[in-house]
């Protein structure tokens, strides 16, 4: 079973999308852990390792994604969990999405993304990781 | 009759919130005429004033704030020069939580989705050249609301304007923060104490200020239905009223300054009915259950914002049309002030161009559409009156359930509201994805084109500039005075006194937001929510 951590880094309180996605992934047969809001990148990386998840889904609608998302990726690497896939979503401009991909975020979902495309993309990240392992 | 003529497109028609809608409404569907009444008369179903928008157009109040205080001040002056009639401040996340810009939690968040206020110096810049005795200001601030209000008062007094001359609103509604918006600071009980402090202080010294804006907007944005928005918001309101009465305040002293804030979503007639039901429920509660004597205490005065969550990233220009219909619902529903969203807000805070269109949408309604020429033009409509009644009945069922569960605070701690809203949000999204619910451009009439919109960019240097100013203020203030006023604040709060006068003194000494909030946090700790999805 795919294990996913849906995480809310930083101070952003907009959690509708993260919660709706958590339910959709659960309904798609995945094991979903939700962090709740206001988590630091350190807390998220630690939780991802403790819960032994395949993918971390970061959600940020406050505009702090450029500061927070790369930190989670780097912390996972530092802590020896580079096999964990990281994806992100929120109010993220296209130019930022490209930079985030270059920092090691596998996929970025901006406004207007559907649950279906996010779910499919998550599955393919897990597949890819499995093949490379 | 020909079968073809009576066949309908669907088996069942409902409002956006799934209230069943019949093909036709007739006289028998009307409620008792005492439930409808007249505008300006109890129970205010048809509006709180006799003349409504014939007397005064609602306040055109665009929620705004971003980047530095200087940029925010420029945006305010732009909006005022284009005919806006009130201000509404959007703060960034660190400010909403009561942290200074140099706090480790603030990294990357400063000035992003609002403006940062660390000290009264920022307030001075934000409101530079804006006459605070002539323009009213609404501030979307909750956990640290008493602190920001104190800074606003201190700033006005510095300009020579007395507390009794300023007008505006602090949102100050912590219950819906736990339920939906999530920018809390302290746990519920000490938060309620601070809110009652503001009721008491406001009714004595700042008589033109709305001490609270009891808000359904964020509950709806988090995914609730219209009925949940109506019921949960009014249940919060009832909790505040009871807390004020328990303190020993005279209901007729503080109730006239309670105000409300609702959402205007896509279903025009449902939104109109919701606002009419809200006024009636509130009037009945205040008069019959609480025993308020002044008619002003019975009146539900409300700000409205069009539904941010209804904006789409696909074909964003279509959002202009959505906003216009939602604004029409707000006006037909009898709003006192209105914010219209901008077409580009699925992507970013709005550009000048986009916000100008939003502003013009209100001006077209006010000056061209004709809907303001008579009071409550939909009053007496078989359908509207019947739907108003139905929404009141459904809200009453929620009030019974909340009572059965032990009241609003217990429901928050148990995650009742949060679960109800998450259920509705998940259902809504499932229906959009399955195509059961049509959203133009998203699951119908798609063009496949990538939207090309110009978006507002926040200067990445804003953190640095904000922190530099904070340092400068700290370096030039009288530290002894800061310590002394903060110490008085601590003692006052520990003794259970009304802390508003202490906060005003701290502000005058240029204590920072973080200084003051740290005192309160060190006494009460911070709220932690149950993470439910």
XYZ file of C-alpha atoms in Angstrom:
666
model
C 0.000 0.000 0.000
C 1.289 3.471 -0.892
C 1.963 5.590 2.184
C 1.576 9.365 1.895
C 2.180 12.269 4.249
C 0.072 15.335 3.448
C 1.826 18.236 5.113
C 1.197 21.934 5.728
C 4.535 23.734 6.171
C 4.786 27.295 7.485
C 2.026 29.477 8.866
C -0.527 28.978 6.076
C -3.969 28.055 7.389
C -5.670 27.291 4.045
C -6.234 23.579 4.543
C -9.286 22.859 2.401
C -7.264 21.549 -0.533
C -4.901 19.461 1.601
C -7.789 17.811 3.424
C -9.837 17.163 0.286
C -6.756 15.614 -1.323
C -6.025 13.501 1.772
C -9.517 12.019 1.528
C -9.250 11.431 -2.203
C -5.939 9.576 -1.779
C -7.416 7.505 1.039
C -10.402 6.691 -1.175
C -7.897 5.655 -3.874
C -6.589 3.011 -1.451
C -3.558 4.764 0.000
C -2.500 5.090 3.621
C -2.692 8.824 4.330
C -1.266 10.715 7.289
C -2.164 14.388 7.642
C 0.127 16.652 9.679
C -2.328 19.446 10.419
C -1.292 23.052 9.809
C 1.728 25.068 10.954
C 4.470 22.468 10.750
C 8.141 23.349 10.347
C 10.163 21.666 7.567
C 12.046 19.784 10.339
C 8.822 18.412 11.815
C 7.631 17.336 8.376
C 10.900 15.569 7.475
C 10.927 13.770 10.828
C 7.323 12.678 10.450
C 7.969 11.427 6.907
C 10.812 9.254 8.186
C 8.991 7.997 11.282
C 5.919 7.097 9.259
C 8.067 5.558 6.524
C 6.094 7.197 3.737
C 6.664 6.854 0.003
C 5.659 10.405 -0.808
C 5.303 13.729 0.988
C 2.706 16.101 -0.433
C 3.383 19.705 0.616
C 0.589 22.255 0.481
C 1.194 25.982 0.711
C -1.094 28.835 -0.337
C 0.640 31.631 1.559
C 3.441 32.373 -0.917
C 6.204 30.956 1.306
C 6.747 27.864 -0.888
C 10.166 28.975 -2.206
C 11.506 29.116 1.355
C 9.775 26.050 2.749
C 9.566 23.377 0.015
C 13.308 23.081 -0.802
C 14.047 22.878 2.923
C 11.945 19.728 3.268
C 13.752 18.115 0.305
C 17.168 19.004 1.734
C 16.309 17.796 5.223
C 15.104 14.450 3.866
C 18.394 14.086 1.999
C 20.438 15.056 5.058
C 18.557 12.552 7.172
C 19.225 9.781 4.663
C 15.688 9.533 3.283
C 16.293 10.651 -0.269
C 14.083 7.843 -1.603
C 11.015 9.705 -0.302
C 9.321 11.507 -3.193
C 8.228 15.098 -2.593
C 5.451 16.843 -4.456
C 3.844 20.206 -3.829
C 0.707 22.185 -4.463
C -0.832 25.577 -3.825
C -0.838 29.073 -5.258
C 2.460 28.568 -7.034
C 3.397 30.657 -10.082
C 4.750 28.772 -13.099
C 8.222 30.325 -12.856
C 8.491 29.172 -9.240
C 7.280 25.682 -10.164
C 10.202 25.278 -12.543
C 12.684 26.363 -9.885
C 11.130 23.993 -7.362
C 11.432 21.077 -9.794
C 15.107 21.929 -10.163
C 15.416 21.722 -6.356
C 14.153 18.142 -6.387
C 10.372 18.534 -6.007
C 8.981 15.878 -8.352
C 5.777 17.603 -9.333
C 3.997 20.907 -8.623
C 0.239 21.328 -8.817
C -1.047 24.869 -9.162
C -4.598 26.245 -9.047
C -7.087 24.323 -11.153
C -5.430 20.912 -10.751
C -7.802 17.975 -10.430
C -7.699 15.272 -7.765
C -7.438 12.701 -10.527
C -4.275 14.140 -12.061
C -2.659 14.529 -8.632
C -3.508 10.937 -7.690
C -2.188 9.573 -10.988
C 0.986 11.595 -10.741
C 1.581 10.398 -7.191
C 1.231 6.781 -8.301
C 3.700 7.313 -11.118
C 6.226 8.919 -8.749
C 6.013 5.831 -6.527
C 6.378 3.550 -9.572
C 9.411 5.471 -10.793
C 11.028 5.382 -7.368
C 10.384 1.608 -7.181
C 12.033 1.014 -10.548
C 15.083 3.074 -9.605
C 15.537 1.405 -6.211
C -51.083 18.226 -21.941
C -48.291 17.210 -24.255
C -45.790 15.014 -22.338
C -42.874 16.799 -23.954
C -43.955 20.078 -22.427
C -43.777 18.797 -18.847
C -40.586 16.747 -19.089
C -37.721 18.303 -17.182
C -33.943 18.130 -17.656
C -33.307 16.528 -14.276
C -35.197 14.382 -11.769
C -34.359 16.691 -8.944
C -33.451 20.358 -8.698
C -31.594 21.727 -5.690
C -29.825 24.846 -4.516
C -26.021 24.829 -4.406
C -26.357 23.584 -0.816
C -28.673 20.724 -1.803
C -31.930 22.214 -0.599
C -34.675 20.738 -2.762
C -36.271 23.265 -5.109
C -39.812 22.756 -6.458
C -40.857 23.604 -9.987
C -43.163 26.356 -8.852
C -43.881 28.253 -5.672
C -47.325 29.604 -4.957
C -49.046 31.672 -2.302
C -49.423 28.695 0.038
C -45.636 28.435 0.279
C -45.392 31.833 1.975
C -44.597 31.806 5.690
C -46.646 33.724 8.238
C -46.591 37.448 7.391
C -45.102 38.305 10.815
C -41.953 36.446 9.701
C -41.603 38.761 6.723
C -42.501 42.144 8.173
C -41.178 45.423 6.819
C -37.683 46.796 6.209
C -36.330 48.542 9.292
C -38.701 46.621 11.551
C -38.357 43.509 13.667
C -37.464 40.779 12.693
C -35.641 42.633 9.879
C -36.083 39.865 7.302
C -36.450 42.567 4.638
C -33.446 44.609 5.763
C -32.324 46.620 8.764
C -33.193 50.076 7.424
C -36.397 51.586 6.081
C -34.597 53.119 3.126
C -31.722 50.628 2.631
C -29.688 51.481 -0.474
C -32.000 54.375 -1.375
C -30.624 56.061 1.737
C -26.992 55.090 1.416
C -25.073 52.846 -0.959
C -23.260 50.056 0.897
C -19.612 50.730 1.748
C -17.378 49.670 -1.118
C -14.543 48.027 0.777
C -11.896 46.015 -1.063
C -9.782 43.769 1.196
C -6.214 44.660 0.405
C -2.642 44.611 1.653
C 0.647 43.195 0.433
C 4.397 43.720 0.428
C 5.620 46.648 2.489
C 3.482 49.177 4.376
C 4.488 51.718 1.695
C 3.126 49.557 -1.138
C -0.058 48.909 0.821
C -0.516 52.640 1.423
C -0.122 53.251 -2.331
C -2.754 50.605 -3.102
C -5.183 52.194 -0.584
C -4.765 55.598 -2.135
C -5.287 54.071 -5.587
C -8.517 52.416 -4.457
C -9.803 55.553 -2.736
C -9.024 57.640 -5.808
C -11.167 55.225 -7.852
C -14.201 55.554 -5.645
C -13.692 53.030 -2.865
C -15.439 54.249 0.288
C -13.814 52.207 3.093
C -10.528 50.462 3.806
C -9.948 46.816 4.642
C -6.524 45.627 5.761
C -5.120 42.218 4.826
C -2.250 41.227 7.129
C 0.416 38.654 6.374
C 0.513 35.325 8.217
C 3.123 36.278 10.851
C 0.965 39.273 11.840
C -2.176 37.099 11.897
C -0.446 34.795 14.390
C 1.159 37.583 16.432
C 4.794 37.034 15.403
C 7.230 39.779 14.435
C 8.838 39.681 10.993
C 12.181 38.566 12.469
C 10.723 35.458 14.162
C 11.988 32.152 12.787
C 8.395 31.141 11.883
C 8.090 34.254 9.715
C 10.743 33.237 7.184
C 9.400 33.421 3.668
C 5.971 34.652 4.848
C 6.593 38.384 5.410
C 4.391 40.588 3.218
C 3.264 37.613 1.086
C -0.468 37.384 1.520
C -0.939 40.653 3.302
C 1.031 43.448 4.877
C 3.244 43.005 7.948
C 2.652 45.111 11.018
C 5.372 44.743 13.617
C 5.044 48.096 15.348
C 2.818 51.188 15.342
C 5.401 52.672 12.947
C 4.064 50.321 10.225
C 0.523 51.511 10.992
C 1.655 55.114 10.563
C 2.970 54.311 7.075
C -0.020 52.196 6.002
C -2.456 54.999 6.851
C -0.240 57.901 5.813
C -2.336 60.796 4.396
C -5.581 58.892 5.039
C -7.957 60.760 7.380
C -8.825 58.230 10.088
C -11.731 60.321 11.356
C -13.372 60.305 7.915
C -12.678 56.875 6.469
C -13.605 53.646 8.242
C -11.108 50.794 8.392
C -11.810 47.111 8.691
C -8.973 44.909 9.931
C -8.965 41.173 9.320
C -7.199 40.213 12.498
C -8.319 37.695 15.078
C -5.934 36.138 17.639
C -4.006 39.399 18.121
C -7.013 41.652 17.341
C -6.871 43.609 20.629
C -3.177 44.341 19.944
C -3.698 45.634 16.402
C -6.717 47.640 17.532
C -4.588 49.203 20.283
C -1.958 50.138 17.682
C -4.656 51.691 15.472
C -5.990 53.719 18.412
C -2.466 54.829 19.369
C -1.816 55.885 15.769
C -5.068 57.861 15.574
C -4.319 59.600 18.864
C -0.861 60.502 17.608
C -2.601 62.206 14.651
C -4.787 64.109 17.105
C -7.895 62.016 16.458
C -9.709 60.752 19.553
C -10.825 57.186 20.186
C -14.423 58.360 20.007
C -13.944 59.697 16.476
C -12.529 56.639 14.706
C -14.758 54.135 12.970
C -14.123 50.666 11.642
C -14.126 46.987 12.460
C -11.760 44.430 13.922
C -12.707 40.921 12.816
C -11.812 39.604 16.292
C -13.812 36.377 15.773
C -11.667 33.624 17.207
C -14.276 30.857 17.175
C -14.397 30.662 13.402
C -10.578 30.586 13.430
C -10.636 27.265 15.266
C -13.452 26.142 12.979
C -12.161 27.292 9.607
C -9.662 30.084 9.011
C -7.012 28.737 11.433
C -5.169 31.916 12.376
C -5.470 31.453 16.129
C -3.136 32.358 18.924
C -4.366 31.504 22.441
C -6.705 28.685 23.507
C -10.470 29.400 23.395
C -11.172 30.531 26.985
C -8.522 33.277 27.286
C -9.334 34.332 23.706
C -12.986 34.811 24.649
C -11.887 36.846 27.672
C -9.911 39.198 25.420
C -12.857 39.547 23.052
C -15.155 40.526 25.910
C -12.472 43.049 26.961
C -12.857 44.665 23.531
C -16.689 44.715 23.837
C -16.415 46.504 27.153
C -13.694 48.948 26.096
C -15.346 49.690 22.760
C -18.770 50.437 24.205
C -17.186 52.838 26.725
C -14.490 54.593 24.728
C -14.666 53.758 21.003
C -18.393 53.983 20.298
C -18.160 54.018 16.482
C -16.074 50.846 16.291
C -17.489 47.419 15.435
C -15.662 45.361 18.033
C -16.225 42.091 16.186
C -17.175 40.819 12.757
C -18.754 37.438 13.372
C -17.764 35.623 10.241
C -19.229 32.898 8.120
C -17.101 33.842 5.143
C -14.194 31.595 6.066
C -16.448 28.742 7.113
C -17.909 28.779 3.603
C -14.477 29.116 1.997
C -13.326 26.059 3.945
C -16.061 24.136 2.173
C -19.288 24.398 4.171
C -22.744 24.644 2.664
C -24.783 27.857 2.917
C -26.835 26.403 5.779
C -23.718 25.366 7.716
C -22.270 28.837 7.177
C -25.483 30.382 8.474
C -25.832 28.089 11.479
C -22.211 27.923 12.644
C -21.724 31.683 12.331
C -24.820 32.542 14.312
C -23.956 29.882 16.910
C -20.585 31.630 17.319
C -22.374 34.959 17.639
C -24.657 33.600 20.346
C -21.586 32.333 22.227
C -20.003 35.809 22.190
C -23.219 37.446 23.358
C -23.530 35.014 26.250
C -19.858 35.572 27.191
C -20.463 39.349 27.304
C -23.590 38.940 29.412
C -21.751 36.568 31.783
C -19.121 39.268 32.344
C -21.957 41.481 33.537
C -22.024 43.822 30.546
C -25.363 45.356 29.619
C -26.434 43.688 26.402
C -27.712 46.961 24.950
C -24.319 48.572 25.538
C -22.294 46.146 23.443
C -24.744 44.412 21.075
C -25.200 47.406 18.740
C -21.490 47.188 17.832
C -21.507 43.501 16.920
C -21.272 43.056 13.162
C -21.268 40.111 10.770
C -19.503 38.918 7.646
C -20.969 36.440 5.163
C -19.968 34.871 1.866
C -21.811 35.371 -1.431
C -21.473 32.196 -3.495
C -22.821 31.226 -6.910
C -26.457 30.402 -6.150
C -27.982 33.884 -6.232
C -31.376 33.169 -4.689
C -29.987 30.882 -2.003
C -27.534 33.583 -0.942
C -30.306 36.179 -0.742
C -32.412 33.823 1.364
C -29.443 33.063 3.617
C -28.933 36.747 4.454
C -32.638 37.263 5.105
C -32.736 34.174 7.357
C -29.620 35.363 9.203
C -31.222 38.693 10.077
C -34.410 37.029 11.288
C -32.680 34.384 13.428
C -30.432 36.999 15.012
C -33.269 39.417 15.769
C -35.359 36.673 17.353
C -32.433 35.424 19.428
C -31.444 38.878 20.670
C -34.953 40.021 21.508
C -36.638 36.868 22.696
C -33.836 34.800 24.179
C -31.406 37.443 25.425
C -33.959 40.146 26.148
C -32.141 43.035 24.456
C -34.302 46.154 24.498
C -32.770 48.436 21.859
C -33.799 47.717 18.260
C -30.166 48.329 17.258
C -29.193 45.331 19.376
C -31.514 43.136 17.307
C -30.103 44.184 13.933
C -27.681 42.001 12.061
C -25.440 44.359 10.110
C -23.189 42.593 7.643
C -20.256 42.881 5.330
C -20.248 40.522 2.345
C -17.408 39.154 0.240
C -17.902 37.267 -2.976
C -16.722 33.639 -2.834
C -12.974 33.319 -3.356
C -13.355 29.545 -3.508
C -15.624 29.854 -6.559
C -12.897 31.478 -8.675
C -11.369 29.233 -11.293
C -7.867 29.099 -12.720
C -9.377 27.976 -16.026
C -10.688 30.827 -18.202
C -10.121 33.361 -15.411
C -12.004 36.135 -17.229
C -15.194 34.193 -16.493
C -14.557 35.017 -12.828
C -15.614 38.603 -13.572
C -19.078 37.264 -14.366
C -19.216 35.029 -11.285
C -18.227 37.929 -9.062
C -20.857 40.188 -10.631
C -23.676 37.704 -9.944
C -22.434 37.092 -6.405
C -22.278 40.827 -5.773
C -25.839 41.132 -7.073
C -26.901 38.525 -4.496
C -25.149 40.497 -1.741
C -26.966 43.689 -2.714
C -30.361 42.005 -3.102
C -29.689 40.366 0.262
C -29.315 43.779 1.918
C -25.591 44.077 2.694
C -24.060 47.052 4.516
C -20.639 46.710 2.929
C -19.172 44.646 0.126
C -15.892 43.289 -1.208
C -15.818 41.960 -4.750
C -13.000 39.557 -5.641
C -10.737 40.116 -8.604
C -10.594 37.814 -11.621
C -6.941 36.834 -11.060
C -7.171 35.718 -7.444
C -6.906 32.011 -8.204
C -3.282 32.840 -9.012
C -2.144 35.664 -6.777
C -3.152 38.824 -4.973
C -4.834 41.058 -7.540
C -3.137 43.488 -9.889
C -4.317 47.115 -10.042
C -6.135 46.423 -13.283
C -7.985 43.400 -11.866
C -9.000 45.160 -8.665
C -10.267 48.107 -10.677
C -12.654 45.819 -12.559
C -13.829 44.376 -9.230
C -14.436 47.872 -7.902
C -16.291 48.892 -11.069
C -18.532 45.829 -10.697
C -19.906 47.331 -7.489
C -20.223 50.769 -9.013
C -22.236 49.391 -11.957
C -24.584 47.680 -9.490
C -24.917 50.855 -7.434
C -25.364 53.367 -10.239
C -26.546 51.546 -13.358
C -28.385 48.324 -12.520
C -31.448 49.846 -10.846
C -31.595 47.164 -8.128
C -31.064 49.811 -5.448
C -34.149 51.812 -6.369
C -36.570 49.932 -4.165
C -36.031 48.247 -0.824
C -35.855 44.434 -0.819
C -37.220 43.933 -4.345
C -37.370 40.154 -3.822
C -39.434 40.407 -0.631
C -42.728 38.576 -0.919
C -41.496 36.293 -3.678
C -43.074 32.904 -3.005
C -39.768 31.147 -3.576
C -37.488 33.557 -1.699
C -39.738 33.668 1.363
C -40.131 29.907 1.377
C -36.392 29.330 0.999
C -35.663 31.870 3.750
C -37.986 29.901 6.003
C -36.405 26.583 5.064
C -32.900 27.876 5.762
C -34.001 29.187 9.140
C -35.504 25.776 9.948
C -32.343 23.932 8.889
C -30.166 26.327 10.910
C -32.393 25.728 13.941
C -31.752 22.002 13.619
C -28.006 22.704 13.731
C -28.434 24.899 16.846
C -30.201 21.981 18.561
C -27.407 19.610 17.594
C -24.700 22.021 18.823
C -26.577 22.370 22.142
C -26.914 18.618 22.418
C -23.129 18.288 21.958
C -22.497 20.773 24.772
C -22.112 24.101 22.964
C -19.743 25.712 20.508
C -16.490 25.326 22.499
C -17.073 21.609 23.054
C -17.920 21.177 19.374
C -14.637 22.858 18.427
C -12.584 20.710 20.771
C -14.307 17.575 19.521
C -13.788 18.579 15.875
C -17.529 18.587 15.100
C -17.569 21.695 12.915
C -14.276 20.779 11.278
C -15.637 17.354 10.280
C -18.962 18.724 9.030
C -17.104 21.212 6.827
C -14.534 18.680 5.590
C -17.403 16.336 4.614
C -19.090 19.083 2.602
C -15.820 20.162 0.955
C -14.958 16.598 -0.076
C -18.457 16.017 -1.442
C -18.372 19.256 -3.457
C -15.018 18.399 -5.021
C -16.117 14.832 -5.831
C -19.168 16.211 -7.608
C -17.076 18.657 -9.603
C -14.673 15.895 -10.631
C -17.457 13.507 -11.591
C -19.218 16.219 -13.597
C -22.392 16.049 -11.484
C -21.794 19.691 -10.629
C -21.120 21.907 -13.620
C -18.401 24.527 -13.360
C -17.870 26.457 -16.569
C -14.348 26.099 -17.908
C -13.486 23.368 -15.397
C -15.705 20.448 -16.372
C -17.809 22.025 -19.126
C -17.088 24.303 -22.053
C -13.339 23.931 -21.616
C -11.043 25.554 -24.128
C -7.859 23.728 -23.146
C -5.986 27.009 -23.417
C -3.424 27.863 -20.777
C -4.683 30.938 -18.983
C -2.617 33.991 -19.731
C -2.965 36.418 -16.873
C -0.581 38.976 -15.614
C -0.055 38.369 -11.901
C 1.130 40.568 -9.082
C 4.652 39.743 -7.898
C 5.761 40.396 -4.345
C 9.224 41.915 -4.049
C 11.475 39.213 -2.508
C 13.296 41.974 -0.612
C 10.227 42.729 1.500
C 11.430 40.521 4.409
C 14.743 42.322 4.600
C 13.180 45.793 4.526
C 10.585 44.915 7.111
C 13.160 43.441 9.485
C 15.401 46.503 9.004
C 12.566 48.824 10.044
C 11.736 46.639 13.042
C 15.377 46.871 14.172
C 15.376 50.625 13.716
C 12.212 51.067 15.803
C 13.649 48.840 18.525
C 16.919 50.806 18.521
C 15.224 54.183 18.911
C 12.404 53.452 21.388
C 12.613 54.000 25.138
C 13.338 50.468 26.379
C 12.542 51.371 29.945
C 9.072 52.542 28.944
C 8.533 49.408 26.844
C 9.457 47.152 29.757
C 7.260 49.084 32.134
C 4.171 48.980 29.877
C 4.664 45.294 29.038
C 4.991 44.534 32.726
C 1.728 46.360 33.415
C 0.093 44.343 30.636
C 1.282 41.107 32.198
C 0.010 42.025 35.658
C -3.304 43.223 34.220
C -3.910 40.006 32.312
C -2.836 37.843 35.245
C -5.318 39.693 37.455
C -8.091 39.238 34.918
C -8.427 42.974 34.257
C -9.532 44.487 30.951
C -6.208 44.704 29.116
C -7.189 47.173 26.363
C -5.855 50.261 28.217
C -2.560 48.427 28.851
C -2.240 47.432 25.195
C -2.778 51.043 24.105
C -0.003 52.151 26.481
C 2.331 49.410 25.151
C 1.590 50.591 21.597
C 2.338 54.198 22.466
C 5.705 53.000 23.805
C 6.341 51.202 20.468
C 6.223 47.711 21.906
C 6.104 45.292 18.975
C 3.275 42.956 18.053
C 5.493 40.054 19.118
C 6.346 41.747 22.459
C 2.690 42.074 23.371
C 1.592 38.687 22.049
C 4.506 36.978 23.819
C 3.209 38.329 27.132
C -0.222 36.836 26.422
C 1.247 33.555 25.121
C 3.522 33.202 28.149
C 0.452 33.351 30.404
C -1.962 31.199 28.398
C 0.078 29.072 25.988
C -0.898 28.486 22.358
C -3.812 26.579 20.882
C -3.157 23.238 19.188
C -5.789 21.795 16.891
C -6.863 18.222 16.385
C -5.632 17.386 12.823
C -8.763 16.017 11.167
C -9.305 15.442 7.468
